Structures are given as C-alpha cells and as structure tokens.
Amino acid sequence: MAGRFRHLPSLEGLAAFESVSRLGSFTRAADELCLTQSAISKQIRALEASLGTPLFVRKARGVTLSKAGMLYQQHILPALQGLEMAGQRLRALQHSDTVSVLATHAVSQYWLFPCLLRFSAEHPEITVHIHASNEMGASMVSDHDLAILYGDGEWPALGATPLIHDVCQACWNL
C-alpha cells in the first residue's frame, strides 16, 4: 500500500488482535476466526513487529494485554467498529428497504426486539438492522437511520423526541 496509509497493519492482524484481546486466548481467537492457532500467533507477531512493542503478556494459560496493548485496543476497537458501520451503511444504501437503528443493549433486548417482531409481521418488506452498544453518543448517530439515545435530549446537532421516560431515582427510595 503506497501513500499516506503505507504503515497501516493488515486488517487480518487487527482482527486477530481484537479477537485475542477480547477472548484472552490465541486458541479461542483462532476458533472464532476459523484459523489455526499458529496463524493467529503469526499475525500477532507481525503486528507487534510493525509496532515495535509487545501487545500481549504471554502466560501459561492465555494472554493479557500489555500496557501498550491496552492503549492500542482503545484506538483500534472504535476504528474497527467504524469500518464495520461504513460497510453496513453502504450495503443499506443499496437496499432502500433497510433501516439501521442504534440503541443500548437493554433497550434493544427489552423494548426494541419485541416491537420489531410486530413491525416485521406488518412490514415484511422492510429489513431492520439493530446495532446494540452501551458505548454510544450523538456522534455515532450519523452511521444509522435513527438512534435511541439515553439522556436529556439536549444534543445540538440532533432532533430529539422523548420515547421512554426514565424512572425517577427518588421513586426507588421507598
């Protein structure tokens, strides 16, 4: 790869890094990515060599992130999520009958999914993609057709309509 991105690591190496860091094991990451343990190990070694620092502390039973690995993970995870979202967004543009929704895990599981069952029965021609994340903010909304955010609704760049009212904390102090 020439030009300004010539020092980027391979996407395969980044996927291996994300999987190993999340699972704490080269073997489990290999199973998840349908690769051999040695292939994962080779990708991680190449990534560490390109960065000039170890990303993992190898232990008898698994691995943990090194300090450099923790720092790298903080930057890589949002970048990989952004790449995934960009692909989803482009695929959705090709299908005008697709809607992308961003919501927290709790809202998705306990409120949105049950509503979606009824919606899908009434509108089978519309596909709904739900991106559940507990780490979201107003900046992530542009990657989706709509979002269900938690807060006071004061997001300057967004239009907001109250959907679910929060239960007052004082109500729990009986």
PDB file of N, CA, C and O in Angstrom, residues 57 111 117 135 151:
ATOM      1  N   VAL A  57       0.966  -9.987  27.129  1.00  0.00           N
ATOM      2  CA  VAL A  57       1.827 -10.667  28.083  1.00  0.00           C
ATOM      3  C   VAL A  57       1.414 -12.127  28.007  1.00  0.00           C
ATOM      4  O   VAL A  57       0.263 -12.466  28.296  1.00  0.00           O
ATOM      5  N   TRP A 111     -37.037  -3.728  24.810  1.00  0.00           N
ATOM      6  CA  TRP A 111     -38.087  -2.899  24.228  1.00  0.00           C
ATOM      7  C   TRP A 111     -38.147  -3.018  22.709  1.00  0.00           C
ATOM      8  O   TRP A 111     -39.189  -3.279  22.132  1.00  0.00           O
ATOM      9  N   LEU A 117     -40.706  -7.492  16.344  1.00  0.00           N
ATOM     10  CA  LEU A 117     -41.459  -8.679  15.927  1.00  0.00           C
ATOM     11  C   LEU A 117     -42.799  -8.279  15.316  1.00  0.00           C
ATOM     12  O   LEU A 117     -43.182  -8.774  14.255  1.00  0.00           O
ATOM     13  N   GLU A 135     -21.795   1.841  24.534  1.00  0.00           N
ATOM     14  CA  GLU A 135     -20.842   2.934  24.415  1.00  0.00           C
ATOM     15  C   GLU A 135     -21.184   3.721  23.169  1.00  0.00           C
ATOM     16  O   GLU A 135     -20.652   3.482  22.092  1.00  0.00           O
ATOM     17  N   GLY A 151     -30.489  10.135  27.664  1.00  0.00           N
ATOM     18  CA  GLY A 151     -30.055  11.455  28.107  1.00  0.00           C
ATOM     19  C   GLY A 151     -31.209  12.420  28.164  1.00  0.00           C
ATOM     20  O   GLY A 151     -32.384  12.049  28.051  1.00  0.00           O
TER      21      GLY A 151
END
